[in-house]
Coordinates of C-alpha atoms and ligand atoms in Angstrom, one line a residue:
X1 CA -183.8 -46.8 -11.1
X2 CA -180.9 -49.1 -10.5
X3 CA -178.6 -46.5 -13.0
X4 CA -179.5 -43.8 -11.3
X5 CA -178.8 -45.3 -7.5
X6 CA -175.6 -46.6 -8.8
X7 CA -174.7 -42.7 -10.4
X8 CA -175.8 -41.2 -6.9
X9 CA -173.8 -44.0 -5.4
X10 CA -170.5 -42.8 -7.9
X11 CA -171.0 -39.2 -7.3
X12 CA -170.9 -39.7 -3.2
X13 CA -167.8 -41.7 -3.5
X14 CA -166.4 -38.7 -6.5
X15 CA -166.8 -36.0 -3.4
X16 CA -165.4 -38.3 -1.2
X17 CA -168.6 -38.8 1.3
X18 CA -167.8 -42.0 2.7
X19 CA -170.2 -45.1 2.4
X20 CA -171.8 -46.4 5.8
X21 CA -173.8 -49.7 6.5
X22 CA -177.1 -48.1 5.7
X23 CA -176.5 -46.7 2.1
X24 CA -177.3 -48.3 -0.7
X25 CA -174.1 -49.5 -2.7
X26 CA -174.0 -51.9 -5.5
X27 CA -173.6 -55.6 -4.9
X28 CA -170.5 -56.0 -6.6
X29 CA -169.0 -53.1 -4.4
X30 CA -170.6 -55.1 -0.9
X31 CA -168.6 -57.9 -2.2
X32 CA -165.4 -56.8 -3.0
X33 CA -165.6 -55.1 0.7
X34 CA -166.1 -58.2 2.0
X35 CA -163.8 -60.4 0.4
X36 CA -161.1 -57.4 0.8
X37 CA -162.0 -56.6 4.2
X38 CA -162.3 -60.8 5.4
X39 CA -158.9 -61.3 3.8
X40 CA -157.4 -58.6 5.4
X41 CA -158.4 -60.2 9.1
X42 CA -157.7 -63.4 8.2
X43 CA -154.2 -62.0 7.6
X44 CA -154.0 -60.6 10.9
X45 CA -155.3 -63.8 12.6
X46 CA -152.7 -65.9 10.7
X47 CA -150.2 -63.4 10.9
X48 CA -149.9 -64.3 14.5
X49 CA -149.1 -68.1 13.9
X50 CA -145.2 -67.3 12.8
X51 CA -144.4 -64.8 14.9
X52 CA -146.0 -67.1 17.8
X53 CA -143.5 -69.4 17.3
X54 CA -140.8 -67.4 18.9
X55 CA -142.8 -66.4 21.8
X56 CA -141.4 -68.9 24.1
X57 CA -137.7 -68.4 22.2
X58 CA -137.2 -64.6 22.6
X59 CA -134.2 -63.5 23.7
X60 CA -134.9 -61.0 26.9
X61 CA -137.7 -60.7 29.2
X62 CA -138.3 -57.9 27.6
X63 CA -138.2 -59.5 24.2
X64 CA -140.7 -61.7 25.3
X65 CA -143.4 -59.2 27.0
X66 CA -142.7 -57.2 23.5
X67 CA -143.6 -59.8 21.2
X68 CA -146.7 -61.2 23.4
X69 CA -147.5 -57.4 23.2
X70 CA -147.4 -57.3 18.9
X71 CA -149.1 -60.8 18.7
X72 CA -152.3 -59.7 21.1
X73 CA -151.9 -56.6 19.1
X74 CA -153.0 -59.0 15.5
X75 CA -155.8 -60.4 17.3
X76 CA -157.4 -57.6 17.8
X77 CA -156.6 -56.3 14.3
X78 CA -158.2 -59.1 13.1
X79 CA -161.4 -58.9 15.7
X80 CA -161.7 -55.4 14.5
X81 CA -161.8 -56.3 10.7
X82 CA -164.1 -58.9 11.2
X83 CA -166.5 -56.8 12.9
X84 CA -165.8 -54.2 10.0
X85 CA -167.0 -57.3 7.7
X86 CA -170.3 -57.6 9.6
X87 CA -171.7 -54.7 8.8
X88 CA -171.5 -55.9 5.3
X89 CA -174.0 -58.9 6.2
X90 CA -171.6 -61.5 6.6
X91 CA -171.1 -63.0 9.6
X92 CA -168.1 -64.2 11.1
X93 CA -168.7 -68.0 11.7
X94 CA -169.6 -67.7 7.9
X95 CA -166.3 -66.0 7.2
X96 CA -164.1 -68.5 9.7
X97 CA -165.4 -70.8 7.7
X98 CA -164.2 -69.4 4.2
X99 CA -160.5 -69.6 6.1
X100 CA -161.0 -73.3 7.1
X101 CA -162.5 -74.3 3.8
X102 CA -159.5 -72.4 1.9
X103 CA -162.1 -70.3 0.0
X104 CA -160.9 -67.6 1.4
X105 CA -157.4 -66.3 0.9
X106 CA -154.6 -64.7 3.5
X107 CA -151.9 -62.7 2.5
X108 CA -149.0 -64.6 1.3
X109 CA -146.8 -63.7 3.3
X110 CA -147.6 -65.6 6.7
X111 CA -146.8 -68.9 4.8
X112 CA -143.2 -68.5 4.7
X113 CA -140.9 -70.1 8.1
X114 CA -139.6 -68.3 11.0
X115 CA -136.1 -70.2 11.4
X116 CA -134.5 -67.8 13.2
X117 CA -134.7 -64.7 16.1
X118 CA -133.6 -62.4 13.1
X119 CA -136.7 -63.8 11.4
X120 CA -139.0 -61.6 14.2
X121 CA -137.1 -58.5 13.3
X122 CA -137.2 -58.6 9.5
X123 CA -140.9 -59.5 10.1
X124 CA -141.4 -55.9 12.0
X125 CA -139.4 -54.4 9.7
X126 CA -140.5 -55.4 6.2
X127 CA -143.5 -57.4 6.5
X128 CA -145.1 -54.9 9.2
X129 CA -143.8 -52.1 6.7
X130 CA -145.5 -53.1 3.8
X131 CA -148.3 -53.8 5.9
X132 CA -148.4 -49.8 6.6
X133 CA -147.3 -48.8 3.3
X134 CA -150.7 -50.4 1.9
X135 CA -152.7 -49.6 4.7
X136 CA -152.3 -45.9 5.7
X137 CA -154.3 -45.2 2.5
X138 CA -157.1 -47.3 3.7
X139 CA -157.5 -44.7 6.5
X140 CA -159.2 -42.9 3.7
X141 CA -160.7 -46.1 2.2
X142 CA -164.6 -45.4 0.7
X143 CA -166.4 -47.4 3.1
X144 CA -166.6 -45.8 6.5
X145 CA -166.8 -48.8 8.8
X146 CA -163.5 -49.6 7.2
X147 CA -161.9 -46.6 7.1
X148 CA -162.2 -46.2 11.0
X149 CA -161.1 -49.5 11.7
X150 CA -157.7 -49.0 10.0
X151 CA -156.8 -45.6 12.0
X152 CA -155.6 -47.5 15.5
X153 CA -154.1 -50.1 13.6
X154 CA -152.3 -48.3 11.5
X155 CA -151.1 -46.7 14.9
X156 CA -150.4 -50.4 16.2
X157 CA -148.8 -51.2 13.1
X158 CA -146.3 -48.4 13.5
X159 CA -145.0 -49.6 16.6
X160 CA -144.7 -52.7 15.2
X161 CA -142.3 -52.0 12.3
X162 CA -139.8 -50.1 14.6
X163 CA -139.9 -52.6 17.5
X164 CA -138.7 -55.1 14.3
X165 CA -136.5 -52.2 13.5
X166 CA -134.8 -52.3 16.4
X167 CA -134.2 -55.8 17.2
X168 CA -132.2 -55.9 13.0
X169 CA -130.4 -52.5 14.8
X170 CA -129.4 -54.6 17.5
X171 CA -128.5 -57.5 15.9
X172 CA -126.5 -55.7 13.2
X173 CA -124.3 -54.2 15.4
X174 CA -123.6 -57.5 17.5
X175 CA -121.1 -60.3 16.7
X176 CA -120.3 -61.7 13.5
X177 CA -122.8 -64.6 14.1
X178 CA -125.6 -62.0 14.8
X179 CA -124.9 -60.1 11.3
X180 CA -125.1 -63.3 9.3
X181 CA -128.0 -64.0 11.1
X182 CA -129.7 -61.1 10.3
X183 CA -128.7 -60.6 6.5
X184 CA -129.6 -63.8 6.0
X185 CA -133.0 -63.1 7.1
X186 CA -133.4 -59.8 4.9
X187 CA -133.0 -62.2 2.0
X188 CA -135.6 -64.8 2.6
X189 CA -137.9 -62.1 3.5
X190 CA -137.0 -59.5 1.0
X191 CA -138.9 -61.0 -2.0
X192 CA -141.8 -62.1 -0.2
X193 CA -142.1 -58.8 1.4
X194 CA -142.5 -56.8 -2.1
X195 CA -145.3 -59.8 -3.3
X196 CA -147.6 -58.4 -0.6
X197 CA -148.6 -55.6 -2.6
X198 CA -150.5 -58.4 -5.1
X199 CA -149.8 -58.9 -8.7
X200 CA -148.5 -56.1 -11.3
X201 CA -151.2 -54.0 -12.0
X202 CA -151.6 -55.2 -15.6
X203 CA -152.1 -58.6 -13.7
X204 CA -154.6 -57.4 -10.9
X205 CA -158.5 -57.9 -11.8
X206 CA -159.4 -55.8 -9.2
X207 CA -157.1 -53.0 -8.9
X208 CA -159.0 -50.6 -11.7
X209 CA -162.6 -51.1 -10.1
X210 CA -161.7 -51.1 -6.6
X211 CA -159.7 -47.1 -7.4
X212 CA -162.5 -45.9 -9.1
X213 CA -164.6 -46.7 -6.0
X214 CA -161.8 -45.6 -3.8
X215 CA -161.9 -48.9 -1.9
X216 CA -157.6 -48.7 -2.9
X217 CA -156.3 -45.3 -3.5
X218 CA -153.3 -46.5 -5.1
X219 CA -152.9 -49.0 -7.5
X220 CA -150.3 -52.5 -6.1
X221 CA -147.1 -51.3 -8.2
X222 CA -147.2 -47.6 -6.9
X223 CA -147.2 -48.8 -3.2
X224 CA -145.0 -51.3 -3.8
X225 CA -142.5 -48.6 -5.3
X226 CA -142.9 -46.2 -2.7
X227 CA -141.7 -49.4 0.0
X228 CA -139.0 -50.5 -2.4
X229 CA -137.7 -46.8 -2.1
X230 CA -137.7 -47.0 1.7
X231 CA -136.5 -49.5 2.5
X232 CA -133.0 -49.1 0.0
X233 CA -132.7 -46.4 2.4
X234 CA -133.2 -48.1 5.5
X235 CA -131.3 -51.1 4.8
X236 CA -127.9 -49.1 4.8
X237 CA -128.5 -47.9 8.2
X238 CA -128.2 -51.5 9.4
X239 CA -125.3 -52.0 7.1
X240 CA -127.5 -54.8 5.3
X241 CA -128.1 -55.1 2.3
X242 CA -131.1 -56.0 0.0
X243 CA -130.8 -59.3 -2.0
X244 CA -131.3 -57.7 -5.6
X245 CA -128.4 -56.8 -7.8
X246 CA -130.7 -55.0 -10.3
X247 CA -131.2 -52.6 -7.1
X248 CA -130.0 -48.8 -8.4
X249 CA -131.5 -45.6 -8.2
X250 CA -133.1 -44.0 -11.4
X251 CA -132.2 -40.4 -10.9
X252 CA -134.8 -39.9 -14.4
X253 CA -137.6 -41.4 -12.8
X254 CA -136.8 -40.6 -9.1
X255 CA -137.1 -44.2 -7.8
X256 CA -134.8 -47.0 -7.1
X257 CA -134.9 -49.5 -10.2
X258 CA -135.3 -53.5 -8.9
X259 CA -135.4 -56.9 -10.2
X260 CA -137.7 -59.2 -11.1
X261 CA -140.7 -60.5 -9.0
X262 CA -141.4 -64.5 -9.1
X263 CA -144.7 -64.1 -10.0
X264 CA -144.4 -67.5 -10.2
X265 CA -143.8 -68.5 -6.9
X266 CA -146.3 -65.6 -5.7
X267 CA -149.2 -67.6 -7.7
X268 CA -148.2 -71.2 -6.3
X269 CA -148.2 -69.5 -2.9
X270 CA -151.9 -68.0 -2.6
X271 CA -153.4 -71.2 -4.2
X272 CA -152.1 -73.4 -1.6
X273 CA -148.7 -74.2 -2.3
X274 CA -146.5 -72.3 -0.2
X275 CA -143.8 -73.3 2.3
X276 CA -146.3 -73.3 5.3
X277 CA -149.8 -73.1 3.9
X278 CA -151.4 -76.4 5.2
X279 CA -149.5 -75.8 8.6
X280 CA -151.2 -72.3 9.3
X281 CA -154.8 -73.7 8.0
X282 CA -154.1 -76.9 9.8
X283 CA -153.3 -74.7 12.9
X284 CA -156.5 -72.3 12.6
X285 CA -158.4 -75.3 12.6
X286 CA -157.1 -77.0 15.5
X287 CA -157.5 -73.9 17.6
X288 CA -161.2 -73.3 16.1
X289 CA -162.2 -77.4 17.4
X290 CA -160.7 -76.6 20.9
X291 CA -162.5 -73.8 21.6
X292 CA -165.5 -74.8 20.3
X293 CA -166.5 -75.1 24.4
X294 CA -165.4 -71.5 25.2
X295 CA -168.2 -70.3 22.6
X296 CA -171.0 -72.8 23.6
X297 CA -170.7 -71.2 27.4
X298 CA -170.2 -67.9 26.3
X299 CA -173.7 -68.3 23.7
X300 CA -175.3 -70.3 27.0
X301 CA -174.1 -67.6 30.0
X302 CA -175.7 -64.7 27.1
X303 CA -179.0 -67.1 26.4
X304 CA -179.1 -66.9 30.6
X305 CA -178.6 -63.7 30.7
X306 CA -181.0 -62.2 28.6
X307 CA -183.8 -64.6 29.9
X308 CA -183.6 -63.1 33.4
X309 CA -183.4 -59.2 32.3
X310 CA -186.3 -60.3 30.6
X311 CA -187.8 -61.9 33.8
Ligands
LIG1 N1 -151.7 -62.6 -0.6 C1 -152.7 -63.3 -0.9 N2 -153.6 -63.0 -1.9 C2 -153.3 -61.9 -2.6 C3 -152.2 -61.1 -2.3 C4 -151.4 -61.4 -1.3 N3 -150.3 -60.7 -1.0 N4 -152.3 -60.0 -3.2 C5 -153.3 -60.2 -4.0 N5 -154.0 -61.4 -3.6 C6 -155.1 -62.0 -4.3 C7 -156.4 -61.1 -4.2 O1 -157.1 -61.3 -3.0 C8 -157.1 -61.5 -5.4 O2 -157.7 -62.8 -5.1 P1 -159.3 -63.2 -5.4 O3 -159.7 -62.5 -6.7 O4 -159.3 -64.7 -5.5 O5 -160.0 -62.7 -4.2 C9 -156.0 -61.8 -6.4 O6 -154.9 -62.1 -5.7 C10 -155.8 -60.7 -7.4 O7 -155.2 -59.5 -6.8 P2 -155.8 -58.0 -6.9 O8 -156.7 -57.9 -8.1 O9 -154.6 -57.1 -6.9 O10 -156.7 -57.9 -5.6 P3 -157.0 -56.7 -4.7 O11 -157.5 -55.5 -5.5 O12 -157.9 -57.2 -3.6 O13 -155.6 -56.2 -4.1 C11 -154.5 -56.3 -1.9 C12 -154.9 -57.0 -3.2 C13 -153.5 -55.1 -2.3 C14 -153.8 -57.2 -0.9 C15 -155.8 -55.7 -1.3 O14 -156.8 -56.7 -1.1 C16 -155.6 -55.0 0.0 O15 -155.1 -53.9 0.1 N6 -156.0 -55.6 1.1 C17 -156.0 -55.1 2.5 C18 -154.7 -55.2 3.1 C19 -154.4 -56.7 3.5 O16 -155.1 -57.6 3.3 N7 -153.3 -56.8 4.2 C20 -152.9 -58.1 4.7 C21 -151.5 -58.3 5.0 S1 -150.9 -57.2 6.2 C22 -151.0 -57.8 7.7 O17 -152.0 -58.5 8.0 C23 -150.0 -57.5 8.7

């Protein structure tokens, strides 16, 4: 019986009916969701930590009201995912608790510094670009909850990546203190920015599962491909450049060529080792132990309520 559940189950995802919270769908599918779907928000909820950091530093007023803006904007990313997650039948003080615990991973990326104002910018720009790149597919993700989720943030997202856009604009056409600023945070983002797309595809151990259930509709190196083309483009609008010398378009295969990833420091980086890792988990926690009172009166002024509707 399982065989056949698990055919019907293929053949829905084939015609691309999407998968609710109801359905039956094999275990191993509920828990890929789940880890991809908790990482994802964890992302979002850590994502906020570096940019954070330059709230009370921005430049402008209007600086400052953007950036509060983007970072509120994450929290709800994240509140969205989570709830995504639930459906699954996981619940969110369990998942909190896979962040806190480090069982569950975020994406690399939010363990690197933010040293400087450019830093803000190149995040919008790259890391808020990659973000896209990977998850405008997952508008069309299997699993329906999912799927839905990813539409207004993908809207959010958008925003994001030109308001970083435009502050490396700004900057690149300012003094010669403001350029070096900002090239000099291309490169420390660069190479962190392309590692968000997760190991090669000959080194992913989800990738060729997850496409055949359409949980990813392309594989890590094709969307990473697609952002290294963009952005060679973009880059020489802000008269940057992009810290790989091996960059150089392939007229043959219709891509720009690039260099070699790290892979080593992408590995030491998602098991802990990073630049900032035990500063954002450190961070989490702190902000988890202090609210702790905000969610025992919230959980008493419900437990109220409900008695006297039911009065
Ligand atoms: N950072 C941290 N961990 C990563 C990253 C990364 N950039 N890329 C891959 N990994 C992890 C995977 O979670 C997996 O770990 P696990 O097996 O211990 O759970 C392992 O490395 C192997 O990678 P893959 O087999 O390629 O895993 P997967 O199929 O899940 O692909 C990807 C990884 C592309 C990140 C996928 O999970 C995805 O699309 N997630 C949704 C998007 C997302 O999470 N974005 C967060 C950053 S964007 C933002 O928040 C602004």
């Amino acid at each position: 019986a399982t065989i056949n559940l698990e055919q019907q189950f293929q053949d829905r995802v084939d015609q691309d009916i999407r998968i609710e919270p109801k359905d039956w769908m094999p275990d191993k599918y509920r828990q890929t969701l789940i880890r991809q779907i908790s990482q994802h928000a964890h992302s979002e909820i850590v994502g906020m930590l570096p940019e954070g950091n330059w709230i009370t530093r921005a430049p402008s007023l209007r600086r400052k009201a953007t950036l509060i803006a983007k970072v509120q904007d994450e929290a709800g990313h994240g509140l969205y995912l989570y709830s995504a997650a639930e459906t699954l039948g996981i619940s969110r003080a369990e998942m909190i608790d896979q962040l806190h615990t480090g069982k569950a991973k975020y994406s690399s990326i939010f363990n690197y510094p933010t040293l400087t104002w450019a830093d803000i910018g190149t995040i919008g720009w790259l890391v808020d670009g990659a973000a896209i790149m990977n998850q405008v597919p997952l508008c069309r993700t299997s699993y329906g909850p999912y799927a839905r989720a990813m539409v207004r943030i993908c809207k959010e997202e958008s925003f994001h990546q030109r308001q970083g856009f435009e502050i490396l604009l700004t900057l690149s056409r300012g003094s010669e203190a403001q350029k070096a600023m900002c090239q000099d945070a291309i490169n420390r983002w660069w190479w962190p920015s392309i590692m968000m797309f997760g190991p090669a595809d000959d080194a992913s151990p989800h990738t060729a599962q997850s496409m055949k259930w359409k949980i990813k509709r392309f594989t890590n190196d094709e969307l990473r491909q697609k952002f290294v083309d963009i952005c060679a483009d973009q880059v020489k609008i802000l008269g940057m450049e992009l810290p790989d010398p091996e960059l150089k378009w392939n007229a043959e295969r219709g891509h720009y060529d690039f260099g070699k990833i790290n892979w080593e420091e992408f590995w030491q980086v998602i098991s802990g080792n990073g630049p900032c890792n035990k500063e954002r988990i450190a961070a989490r926690v702190k902000a988890h132990e202090e609210g702790a009172w905000v969610r025992e009166a919230a959980t008493a002024f419900a437990t109220k309520r409900a008695q006297k509707q039911s009065a």
